[in-house]
Coordinates of C-alpha atoms (C1' of nucleotides) in Angstrom, one line a residue:
Chain Z
X1 CA -63.6 17.2 -3.9
X2 CA -67.1 17.2 -2.6
X3 CA -68.6 19.4 -5.3
X4 CA -68.3 19.0 -9.0
X5 CA -65.3 20.6 -10.5
X6 CA -66.3 23.3 -13.0
X7 CA -63.5 25.5 -14.4
X8 CA -63.3 28.0 -17.2
X9 CA -60.9 29.5 -19.7
X10 CA -61.9 33.1 -20.1
X11 CA -59.8 34.9 -22.7
X12 CA -60.6 38.3 -24.2
X13 CA -60.9 38.2 -27.9
X14 CA -57.9 40.3 -28.8
X15 CA -56.2 38.1 -31.3
X16 CA -54.2 34.9 -31.3
X17 CA -54.0 33.5 -27.8
X18 CA -50.7 34.1 -26.1
X19 CA -48.8 30.9 -24.9
X20 CA -49.3 32.2 -21.4
X21 CA -53.1 32.2 -21.9
X22 CA -52.9 28.8 -23.5
X23 CA -51.0 27.4 -20.5
X24 CA -53.7 28.8 -18.2
X25 CA -56.3 27.1 -20.4
X26 CA -54.3 23.9 -20.3
X27 CA -54.1 23.8 -16.6
X28 CA -57.8 24.4 -16.3
X29 CA -58.5 21.8 -18.8
X30 CA -56.2 19.3 -17.2
X31 CA -57.8 19.9 -13.8
X32 CA -61.2 19.4 -15.2
X33 CA -60.4 16.3 -17.0
X34 CA -58.5 14.9 -14.1
X35 CA -61.4 15.4 -11.8
X36 CA -64.0 14.4 -14.4
X37 CA -65.3 18.0 -14.2
X38 CA -66.5 20.5 -16.7
X39 CA -64.4 22.8 -18.8
X40 CA -66.1 26.0 -19.9
X41 CA -65.1 28.5 -22.5
X42 CA -66.1 32.1 -21.8
X43 CA -65.3 35.1 -24.0
X44 CA -64.6 38.2 -22.0
X45 CA -65.3 40.9 -24.6
X46 CA -66.3 43.7 -22.3
X47 CA -63.7 46.0 -23.7
X48 CA -65.1 47.3 -27.0
X49 CA -61.8 49.0 -27.9
X50 CA -59.6 45.9 -27.8
X51 CA -62.0 43.5 -29.3
X52 CA -60.9 42.0 -32.6
X53 CA -63.2 40.6 -35.3
X54 CA -62.8 36.8 -35.7
X55 CA -60.8 36.3 -32.5
X56 CA -63.4 34.0 -31.0
X57 CA -63.0 31.6 -34.0
X58 CA -59.3 31.8 -33.6
X59 CA -59.4 30.9 -29.9
X60 CA -61.7 28.0 -30.6
X61 CA -59.5 26.8 -33.4
X62 CA -56.4 27.0 -31.2
X63 CA -58.0 25.0 -28.5
X64 CA -59.1 22.5 -31.0
X65 CA -55.7 22.2 -32.5
X66 CA -54.3 21.3 -29.1
X67 CA -57.1 18.9 -28.4
X68 CA -58.6 20.9 -25.5
X69 CA -62.3 20.3 -25.9
X70 CA -64.7 22.3 -23.9
X71 CA -68.0 21.1 -22.4
X72 CA -69.9 24.4 -22.2
X73 CA -69.8 27.6 -24.1
X74 CA -68.6 29.7 -25.6
X75 CA -70.5 32.1 -23.4
X76 CA -70.2 35.6 -24.7
X77 CA -70.2 38.4 -22.1
X78 CA -71.4 41.0 -24.5
X79 CA -74.6 39.0 -24.8
X80 CA -75.2 39.0 -21.1
X81 CA -75.1 42.8 -20.5
X82 CA -78.4 43.0 -18.8
X83 CA -77.3 40.5 -16.1
X84 CA -74.4 42.5 -15.1
X85 CA -76.4 45.7 -15.2
X86 CA -79.0 44.2 -12.9
X87 CA -76.4 43.0 -10.5
X88 CA -74.7 46.4 -10.4
X89 CA -78.0 48.1 -9.8
X90 CA -78.8 45.7 -7.1
X91 CA -75.6 46.7 -5.3
X92 CA -76.4 50.4 -5.7
X93 CA -79.8 49.7 -4.3
X94 CA -78.4 48.0 -1.3
X95 CA -75.9 50.8 -0.7
X96 CA -73.0 48.6 -1.6
X97 CA -72.1 50.5 -4.8
X98 CA -72.7 54.0 -6.1
X99 CA -73.0 56.1 -9.2
X100 CA -69.9 58.1 -10.0
X101 CA -70.1 61.1 -12.3
X102 CA -66.5 62.0 -12.3
X103 CA -65.1 62.7 -15.8
X104 CA -62.1 60.8 -17.1
X105 CA -60.4 64.1 -17.2
X106 CA -60.9 64.8 -13.6
X107 CA -59.8 61.2 -12.7
X108 CA -56.7 61.7 -14.8
X109 CA -55.8 65.0 -13.2
X110 CA -56.4 63.5 -9.8
X111 CA -54.1 60.6 -10.5
X112 CA -51.3 62.9 -11.8
X113 CA -51.7 65.0 -8.7
X114 CA -51.4 62.0 -6.4
X115 CA -48.4 60.7 -8.3
X116 CA -46.8 64.2 -8.0
X117 CA -47.5 64.2 -4.3
X118 CA -46.1 60.6 -4.0
X119 CA -49.5 59.6 -2.8
X120 CA -50.8 56.1 -3.6
X121 CA -53.1 56.6 -6.7
X122 CA -56.7 55.8 -6.3
X123 CA -60.2 57.2 -6.7
X124 CA -60.8 59.9 -4.1
X125 CA -64.4 58.8 -3.5
X126 CA -65.8 62.1 -4.3
X127 CA -69.1 60.6 -5.4
X128 CA -69.3 57.9 -2.7
X129 CA -71.8 59.8 -0.6
X130 CA -73.9 61.7 -3.1
X131 CA -77.5 62.1 -2.0
X132 CA -80.3 60.6 -4.2
X133 CA -81.2 64.2 -5.2
X134 CA -77.6 65.0 -6.2
X135 CA -77.6 61.8 -8.3
X136 CA -80.8 62.8 -10.0
X137 CA -79.4 66.3 -10.6
X138 CA -76.3 65.0 -12.3
X139 CA -78.3 62.6 -14.4
X140 CA -80.6 65.4 -15.5
X141 CA -77.6 67.2 -16.8
X142 CA -77.1 64.3 -19.2
X143 CA -74.1 62.9 -17.4
X144 CA -73.7 59.1 -17.7
X145 CA -72.3 57.6 -14.5
X146 CA -70.2 54.6 -13.9
X147 CA -71.0 52.3 -11.0
X148 CA -68.3 52.0 -8.3
X149 CA -68.0 49.5 -5.6
X150 CA -68.1 50.9 -2.1
X151 CA -65.0 49.5 -0.5
X152 CA -65.0 48.8 3.2
X153 CA -62.8 51.5 4.7
X154 CA -61.4 49.3 7.4
X155 CA -60.6 45.7 8.0
X156 CA -58.6 43.2 6.0
X157 CA -59.4 40.6 3.5
X158 CA -57.8 37.2 3.5
X159 CA -57.3 35.3 0.3
X160 CA -56.7 31.6 0.5
X161 CA -54.8 30.7 -2.6
X162 CA -54.5 27.0 -3.3
X163 CA -50.9 27.4 -4.5
X164 CA -49.6 30.2 -2.3
X165 CA -51.5 29.8 0.9
X166 CA -53.1 32.7 2.8
X167 CA -52.5 36.2 1.6
X168 CA -53.8 39.2 3.5
X169 CA -54.7 42.6 2.2
X170 CA -55.7 45.8 4.0
X171 CA -59.0 47.0 2.8
X172 CA -58.1 50.7 3.1
X173 CA -55.5 50.2 0.4
X174 CA -58.1 49.2 -2.1
X175 CA -60.0 51.8 -3.9
X176 CA -63.6 52.1 -5.1
X177 CA -63.1 50.3 -8.4
X178 CA -65.5 50.6 -11.3
X179 CA -68.1 47.8 -11.7
X180 CA -70.1 49.2 -14.6
X181 CA -68.6 51.4 -17.3
X182 CA -70.4 54.4 -18.7
X183 CA -70.9 52.5 -22.0
X184 CA -73.0 50.0 -20.1
X185 CA -70.4 47.3 -20.2
X186 CA -69.2 45.7 -17.0
X187 CA -65.5 45.7 -16.0
X188 CA -63.7 42.4 -15.7
X189 CA -64.2 42.4 -12.0
X190 CA -68.0 42.6 -12.1
X191 CA -68.4 40.3 -15.1
X192 CA -66.1 37.6 -14.0
X193 CA -67.6 37.4 -10.5
X194 CA -71.2 37.4 -11.8
X195 CA -70.4 34.8 -14.4
X196 CA -68.3 32.6 -12.1
X197 CA -71.2 32.6 -9.7
X198 CA -74.0 31.9 -12.2
X199 CA -71.9 29.4 -14.0
X200 CA -71.1 27.6 -10.7
X201 CA -67.4 27.8 -11.2
X202 CA -65.7 25.8 -8.5
X203 CA -62.1 26.8 -9.0
X204 CA -60.7 29.9 -10.6
X205 CA -57.3 29.2 -12.0
X206 CA -55.7 32.2 -13.6
X207 CA -52.4 34.0 -14.0
X208 CA -50.5 35.3 -11.0
X209 CA -51.1 38.9 -12.0
X210 CA -54.6 38.6 -10.7
X211 CA -53.6 37.8 -7.2
X212 CA -53.6 41.5 -6.2
X213 CA -57.2 42.0 -7.3
X214 CA -58.5 38.9 -5.6
X215 CA -59.5 40.7 -2.4
X216 CA -61.7 43.0 -4.5
X217 CA -63.3 39.9 -5.9
X218 CA -63.8 38.3 -2.5
X219 CA -65.4 41.5 -1.3
X220 CA -67.7 41.5 -4.2
X221 CA -68.8 38.0 -3.6
X222 CA -69.6 38.9 0.0
X223 CA -71.5 42.0 -1.1
X224 CA -73.7 39.8 -3.3
X225 CA -73.9 37.2 -0.5
X226 CA -72.4 34.6 -2.7
X227 CA -70.0 31.8 -1.9
X228 CA -66.7 32.4 -3.6
X229 CA -64.9 29.7 -5.6
X230 CA -61.5 28.4 -4.8
X231 CA -58.6 30.4 -6.2
X232 CA -55.3 29.2 -7.6
X233 CA -52.9 31.7 -9.1
X234 CA -50.6 30.2 -11.7
X235 CA -47.0 31.3 -12.0
X236 CA -46.2 33.5 -15.0
X237 CA -44.3 32.7 -18.1
X238 CA -41.2 34.9 -18.7
X239 CA -38.9 35.7 -21.6
X240 CA -35.2 34.9 -21.5
X241 CA -34.6 38.3 -19.7
X242 CA -37.1 37.3 -17.0
X243 CA -39.6 39.9 -17.9
X244 CA -43.1 38.9 -18.8
X245 CA -43.0 37.0 -22.1
X246 CA -43.8 39.4 -24.9
X247 CA -43.4 39.9 -28.6
X248 CA -39.9 41.3 -28.4
X249 CA -38.8 37.9 -27.1
X250 CA -40.0 36.3 -30.3
X251 CA -43.0 34.1 -30.9
X252 CA -45.6 34.4 -28.2
X253 CA -48.9 33.5 -30.0
X254 CA -49.8 29.9 -30.1
X255 CA -50.4 29.9 -33.8
X256 CA -46.9 31.0 -34.4
X257 CA -45.7 27.7 -32.9
X258 CA -48.1 25.9 -35.1
X259 CA -46.7 27.6 -38.1
X260 CA -43.2 26.9 -37.1
X261 CA -43.9 23.3 -37.2
X262 CA -44.4 22.4 -33.6
X263 CA -46.7 19.5 -32.9
X264 CA -49.7 20.0 -30.7
X265 CA -48.7 17.1 -28.5
X266 CA -45.3 18.8 -28.0
X267 CA -47.0 22.0 -27.0
X268 CA -49.2 20.3 -24.5
X269 CA -46.3 18.4 -22.9
X270 CA -44.0 21.4 -22.9
X271 CA -46.6 23.8 -21.5
X272 CA -47.7 21.4 -18.9
X273 CA -44.1 21.4 -17.6
X274 CA -44.0 25.1 -17.3
X275 CA -45.1 25.4 -13.7
X276 CA -46.0 21.9 -13.0
X277 CA -44.0 18.6 -12.7
X278 CA -44.8 15.0 -12.2
X279 CA -41.7 14.0 -10.3
X280 CA -38.0 14.4 -10.4
X281 CA -37.4 12.8 -13.8
X282 CA -40.5 12.3 -16.0
X283 CA -40.5 14.7 -18.9
X284 CA -42.1 13.1 -21.9
X285 CA -45.7 12.3 -21.2
X286 CA -48.8 11.7 -23.2
X287 CA -51.9 13.9 -22.5
X288 CA -53.5 10.9 -20.8
X289 CA -50.6 10.6 -18.5
X290 CA -50.6 14.3 -17.7
X291 CA -54.3 14.2 -17.0
X292 CA -54.0 11.2 -14.8
X293 CA -51.3 12.8 -12.7
X294 CA -52.2 16.4 -12.8
X295 CA -52.7 18.1 -9.4
X296 CA -52.7 21.5 -7.9
X297 CA -50.2 20.5 -5.2
X298 CA -47.5 20.0 -7.8
X299 CA -47.9 23.4 -9.4
X300 CA -44.9 25.6 -8.6
X301 CA -45.0 29.1 -7.2
X302 CA -42.2 30.5 -9.3
X303 CA -42.4 32.1 -12.7
X304 CA -40.8 30.1 -15.5
X305 CA -38.7 31.2 -18.4
X306 CA -39.9 29.9 -21.7
X307 CA -37.0 27.7 -23.0
X308 CA -37.1 27.6 -26.7
X309 CA -34.2 25.2 -26.8
X310 CA -36.0 22.6 -24.8
X311 CA -39.2 23.0 -26.8
X312 CA -37.2 22.2 -29.9
X313 CA -35.7 19.2 -28.4
X314 CA -39.0 18.0 -27.2
X315 CA -40.6 18.5 -30.6
X316 CA -37.8 16.4 -32.1
X317 CA -38.7 13.6 -29.6
X318 CA -42.3 13.7 -30.7
X319 CA -41.5 13.8 -34.4
X320 CA -39.3 10.8 -34.0
X321 CA -42.1 8.9 -32.3
X322 CA -44.4 9.5 -35.2
X323 CA -45.1 6.7 -37.7
X324 CA -43.6 7.5 -41.1
X325 CA -47.1 7.7 -42.5
X326 CA -48.2 10.2 -40.0
X327 CA -45.0 12.2 -40.3
X328 CA -45.5 12.4 -44.0
X329 CA -49.1 13.5 -43.6
X330 CA -48.3 16.1 -41.1
X331 CA -45.4 17.4 -43.1
X332 CA -47.4 17.7 -46.3
X333 CA -48.8 21.2 -45.8
X334 CA -45.4 22.5 -44.9
X335 CA -43.8 20.8 -47.9
X336 CA -46.6 22.1 -50.2
X337 CA -45.9 25.6 -48.9
X338 CA -42.2 25.5 -48.6
X339 CA -40.9 23.8 -51.7
X340 CA -39.8 26.1 -54.6
X341 CA -42.6 27.1 -57.0
X342 CA -41.2 25.2 -59.9
X343 CA -41.9 21.9 -58.2
X344 CA -45.1 20.4 -59.5
X345 CA -48.1 20.4 -57.2
X346 CA -49.9 18.6 -55.6
X347 CA -47.0 17.0 -53.8
X348 CA -47.2 13.2 -53.9
X349 CA -47.8 12.0 -50.3
X350 CA -46.6 8.5 -51.1
X351 CA -43.3 9.8 -52.3
X352 CA -43.0 11.9 -49.1
X353 CA -43.9 8.8 -47.2
X354 CA -40.9 7.0 -48.8
X355 CA -38.6 9.9 -47.9
X356 CA -40.0 10.2 -44.4
X357 CA -37.8 7.5 -42.6
X358 CA -34.7 9.2 -44.0
X359 CA -35.3 12.6 -42.5
X360 CA -37.6 12.0 -39.6
X361 CA -34.9 11.6 -37.0
X362 CA -33.2 14.6 -38.3
X363 CA -36.0 17.0 -38.0
X364 CA -37.0 19.2 -35.1
X365 CA -39.8 21.1 -36.6
X366 CA -42.1 20.3 -39.5
X367 CA -41.2 23.7 -41.0
X368 CA -37.7 22.4 -41.8
X369 CA -39.0 19.4 -43.7
X370 CA -39.2 21.2 -47.1
X371 CA -35.6 22.4 -46.6
X372 CA -34.5 18.8 -46.1
X373 CA -36.4 17.2 -48.9
X374 CA -36.2 19.8 -51.7
X375 CA -33.5 17.8 -53.6
X376 CA -35.8 14.9 -53.8
X377 CA -38.3 17.0 -55.7
X378 CA -36.2 19.2 -58.0
X379 CA -35.4 17.9 -61.4
X380 CA -31.8 19.0 -61.7
X381 CA -29.2 19.9 -59.2
X382 CA -26.9 22.8 -59.6
X383 CA -24.1 21.8 -57.4
X384 CA -21.1 23.8 -56.7
X385 CA -17.9 22.1 -58.1
X386 CA -15.8 23.4 -55.2
X387 CA -18.2 21.7 -52.8
X388 CA -18.0 18.6 -54.9
X389 CA -14.2 18.4 -54.7
X390 CA -14.0 19.4 -51.1
X391 CA -10.5 18.7 -49.8
X392 CA -9.6 16.2 -52.5
X393 CA -7.7 16.6 -55.7
X394 CA -10.1 17.5 -58.5
X395 CA -8.9 14.5 -60.5
X396 CA -9.5 12.1 -57.6
X397 CA -13.1 13.4 -57.1
X398 CA -13.7 12.9 -60.8
X399 CA -12.4 9.4 -60.6
X400 CA -14.7 8.7 -57.6
X401 CA -17.6 9.7 -59.7
X402 CA -16.6 7.8 -62.8
X403 CA -15.9 4.6 -61.0
X404 CA -19.1 4.8 -59.1
X405 CA -21.2 5.5 -62.2
X406 CA -19.7 2.4 -63.9
X407 CA -20.3 0.2 -61.0
X408 CA -23.8 1.4 -60.3
X409 CA -24.9 1.0 -63.9
X410 CA -24.3 -2.7 -63.5
X411 CA -26.2 -3.0 -60.3
X412 CA -29.2 -5.3 -60.9
X413 CA -31.5 -3.9 -58.4
X414 CA -31.6 -0.2 -57.4
X415 CA -31.7 -0.9 -53.6
X416 CA -29.6 0.2 -50.7
X417 CA -27.9 -3.2 -50.1
X418 CA -26.8 -4.1 -53.6
X419 CA -25.7 -0.6 -54.3
X420 CA -23.6 -0.4 -51.2
X421 CA -22.1 -3.8 -51.8
X422 CA -21.1 -2.7 -55.2
X423 CA -19.7 0.7 -54.4
X424 CA -18.0 0.3 -51.0
X425 CA -15.1 -1.9 -52.3
X426 CA -14.1 1.0 -54.6
X427 CA -13.1 3.0 -51.5
X428 CA -10.3 0.6 -50.6
X429 CA -9.5 0.0 -54.2
X430 CA -8.8 3.7 -54.6
X431 CA -6.9 3.8 -51.3
X432 CA -9.3 6.3 -49.8
X433 CA -11.2 6.7 -46.6
X434 CA -15.0 6.3 -46.7
X435 CA -15.7 9.8 -45.5
X436 CA -14.2 11.8 -48.4
X437 CA -15.2 9.2 -50.9
X438 CA -18.9 9.1 -50.0
X439 CA -18.7 12.8 -49.5
X440 CA -18.2 13.4 -53.2
X441 CA -21.1 11.2 -54.1
X442 CA -23.3 12.9 -51.5
X443 CA -22.7 16.3 -52.9
X444 CA -23.3 15.0 -56.4
X445 CA -26.6 13.4 -55.5
X446 CA -28.0 15.7 -52.9
X447 CA -26.2 19.0 -53.5
X448 CA -25.2 19.2 -49.9
X449 CA -22.5 18.0 -47.5
X450 CA -25.0 16.8 -44.9
X451 CA -27.8 14.4 -45.9
X452 CA -29.5 11.2 -44.9
X453 CA -27.5 8.0 -45.5
X454 CA -26.3 8.0 -49.1
X455 CA -27.5 4.7 -50.4
X456 CA -30.9 4.9 -48.8
X457 CA -31.2 8.3 -50.3
X458 CA -30.3 7.0 -53.7
X459 CA -32.8 4.2 -53.5
X460 CA -35.6 6.6 -52.8
X461 CA -34.4 9.1 -55.4
X462 CA -34.3 6.4 -58.1
X463 CA -31.8 5.1 -60.7
X464 CA -32.5 7.7 -63.3
X465 CA -32.1 10.8 -61.2
X466 CA -29.1 9.5 -59.4
X467 CA -27.2 8.5 -62.5
X468 CA -28.0 11.8 -64.2
X469 CA -26.9 13.7 -61.2
X470 CA -23.6 11.8 -60.9
X471 CA -22.9 12.3 -64.6
X472 CA -23.7 15.9 -64.5
X473 CA -21.3 16.3 -61.5
X474 CA -18.6 14.3 -63.3
X475 CA -19.1 16.7 -66.2
X476 CA -18.3 19.6 -64.1
X477 CA -15.0 18.2 -63.1
X478 CA -13.6 17.6 -66.6
Chain H
rG1 C1' -44.1 55.5 -3.9
rG2 C1' -47.7 51.7 -1.7
rC3 C1' -49.3 46.7 -1.6
rG4 C1' -48.5 41.7 -3.0
rC5 C1' -45.8 37.4 -4.8
rA6 C1' -41.3 34.9 -5.6
rU7 C1' -35.9 33.6 -5.0
rU8 C1' -32.2 25.5 -5.9
rC9 C1' -26.9 24.6 -12.0
rG10 C1' -27.4 29.5 -18.0
rU11 C1' -32.8 27.5 -18.4
rC12 C1' -37.0 24.0 -16.8
rU13 C1' -37.2 21.5 -12.3
rA14 C1' -36.9 17.3 -8.0
rG15 C1' -36.5 18.1 -2.9
rG16 C1' -40.8 20.0 2.5
rG17 C1' -35.3 19.2 9.1
rG18 C1' -30.8 14.0 9.2
rU19 C1' -31.5 9.0 3.4
rU20 C1' -27.9 14.8 -0.4
rU21 C1' -20.7 14.3 -1.8
rA22 C1' -28.3 18.6 -3.7
rG23 C1' -31.2 14.3 -8.3
rG24 C1' -33.2 14.6 -13.5
rA25 C1' -33.9 17.3 -18.2
rC26 C1' -32.5 21.1 -22.1
rG27 C1' -28.2 23.4 -23.6
rC28 C1' -22.7 23.1 -23.5
rU29 C1' -17.8 20.0 -23.8
rG30 C1' -15.4 15.3 -24.7
rC31 C1' -15.5 10.2 -26.1
rC32 C1' -18.0 6.0 -28.6
rC33 C1' -21.0 4.6 -32.9
rU34 C1' -20.5 6.2 -38.0
rC35 C1' -20.3 7.6 -45.4
rU36 C1' -21.9 13.3 -43.7
rC37 C1' -25.7 15.4 -40.6
rA38 C1' -28.7 13.6 -37.0
rA39 C1' -30.3 10.1 -33.6
rG40 C1' -28.3 6.9 -29.8
rG41 C1' -24.7 5.4 -25.8
rC42 C1' -21.1 7.0 -22.2
rA43 C1' -18.4 10.6 -19.5
rG44 C1' -17.7 15.7 -17.9
rA45 C1' -18.1 20.9 -16.6
rG46 C1' -22.0 23.6 -14.3
rA47 C1' -25.8 25.2 -7.8
rU48 C1' -21.2 27.5 -1.1
rC49 C1' -29.8 26.0 -2.5
rA50 C1' -30.0 35.2 -3.2
rC51 C1' -27.8 37.3 1.4
rC52 C1' -27.7 38.0 6.8
rG53 C1' -29.3 36.4 11.4
rG54 C1' -32.2 33.0 14.4
rU55 C1' -34.6 28.1 15.9
rU56 C1' -32.4 23.1 16.3
rC57 C1' -27.7 18.2 18.3
rG58 C1' -28.6 19.0 12.8
rA59 C1' -31.6 23.6 7.7
rA60 C1' -31.9 24.0 0.7
rU61 C1' -35.9 22.5 3.9
rC62 C1' -38.8 26.2 9.8
rC63 C1' -38.8 31.7 11.5
rG64 C1' -37.3 37.0 10.9
rG65 C1' -34.9 40.8 8.2
rU66 C1' -32.3 42.6 3.8
rA67 C1' -31.5 42.5 -1.3
rU68 C1' -33.1 41.5 -6.1
rG69 C1' -36.8 40.3 -9.6
rC70 C1' -41.7 40.3 -11.1
rG71 C1' -46.9 41.6 -10.7
rC72 C1' -50.9 45.0 -9.3
rU73 C1' -51.8 50.1 -8.3
rA74 C1' -57.3 52.1 -15.5
rC75 C1' -64.5 53.6 -17.3
rC76 C1' -57.8 46.9 -19.9
rA77 C1' -58.3 42.2 -19.1

RNA sequence: GGCGCAUUCGUCUAGGGGUUUAGGACGCUGCCCUCUCAAGGCAGAGAUCACCGGUUCGAAUCCGGUAUGCGCUACCA
């Protein structure tokens, strides 16, 4: 790479970023970091209709959460309107663009007509050759024009895509697209080309849906006499039905994944593998590893289905790799939010830290933590007698509880080892199997049939709570 | 309709003419471990590499066509 790498993430501020957009941001960021280049954030707010208040902050916050730091920006397109206007006027001046006074209604009718006649839709170039006098006349009538690009009527434009190779388009199939809208805002085409040029963008990495408009962009560059950047069109992200990932497929916004308890490092790793791979087996990688190995050559051409299952698995891997301390800290907000209201706040982090090792390897998302730890925090347990008894005889279950209570009361130290040493012999003594025996105790102590290991759980729960729960359970069986 | 892109296990992917009886991962099934649930270990099912032709001694890999999917075809990005 002989020139400095300068890439950008250029979202429009329409709400929470879609995971597809985030993946685009990620690839740009990875490419910049790998090449010791510059990562720029640019807000493309040229559509006043779709703009949403506060979206810029949300975008920045999302990038920050994922650890994608930017070196320049955010540049805001709506603050650069005069630049685009000047550029558009320059092209008009040079005869490479023109004013168009056609009303939206006429354009609409024209398109409908074309569709009906099975003609390819596109602007019919009615205003392309208006004389200066005609233009003046229209303006005098108070009509506000748009500026359209004067497409070459012949020839072809070749796009060299770093991922797909050379793609050729016939110019006569491209219409005179709008550069400057009547509200004075540029279209994407104009704004992004002008900005990419002035911001010295070296590589444009964007979603595949832009491939078709790249010839327009190239033609614009050449109209301005500018050197175009390199292009790389990234494969799209699909839903399970292979159509473009959208809300009806479930979560699509990055913040939803954050709220569902996915770790940012999981998202980075997972998203990096959607359209890129290191080799034939490496899946779990730190950001540093991904940055070190990232390359355009290994980006695939094919669209990828977003596999929730695999995401969950990967998040589990990352959660298990957390230190118990960090796991507790990261779970805390979810626990604060998810525990029943009667549990006293604030939640004790140290207690959560003690619980952490018991549940960590059982959790796939932080959002499930409150569900797993609630019985540690509630005062009393209202466990179901039927669940308590299970497949045993009622009397036998009661005996299990009684004997255990007696034995536990004499345990000198409320720790896993001594408790287990004291209780386990009872199993054989009663001629039972460990499964059913411990099962009764598990339900009594935790209120559920699946839990972390019994004695470890009891140690953390404490003598008082355990004995009272066991006794309360025994009471239910008499 | 036109133009463009793509097509390897259900999914993510490796592979770029002979090393491939097409490798890994998720998920699935079974076994082991085990106080339950997980985690972990092992094993297994799962892809005639979309199809049809061609090039070649030899093709998942190169070429052409077909089909299918997707994208674009706005004063949206």
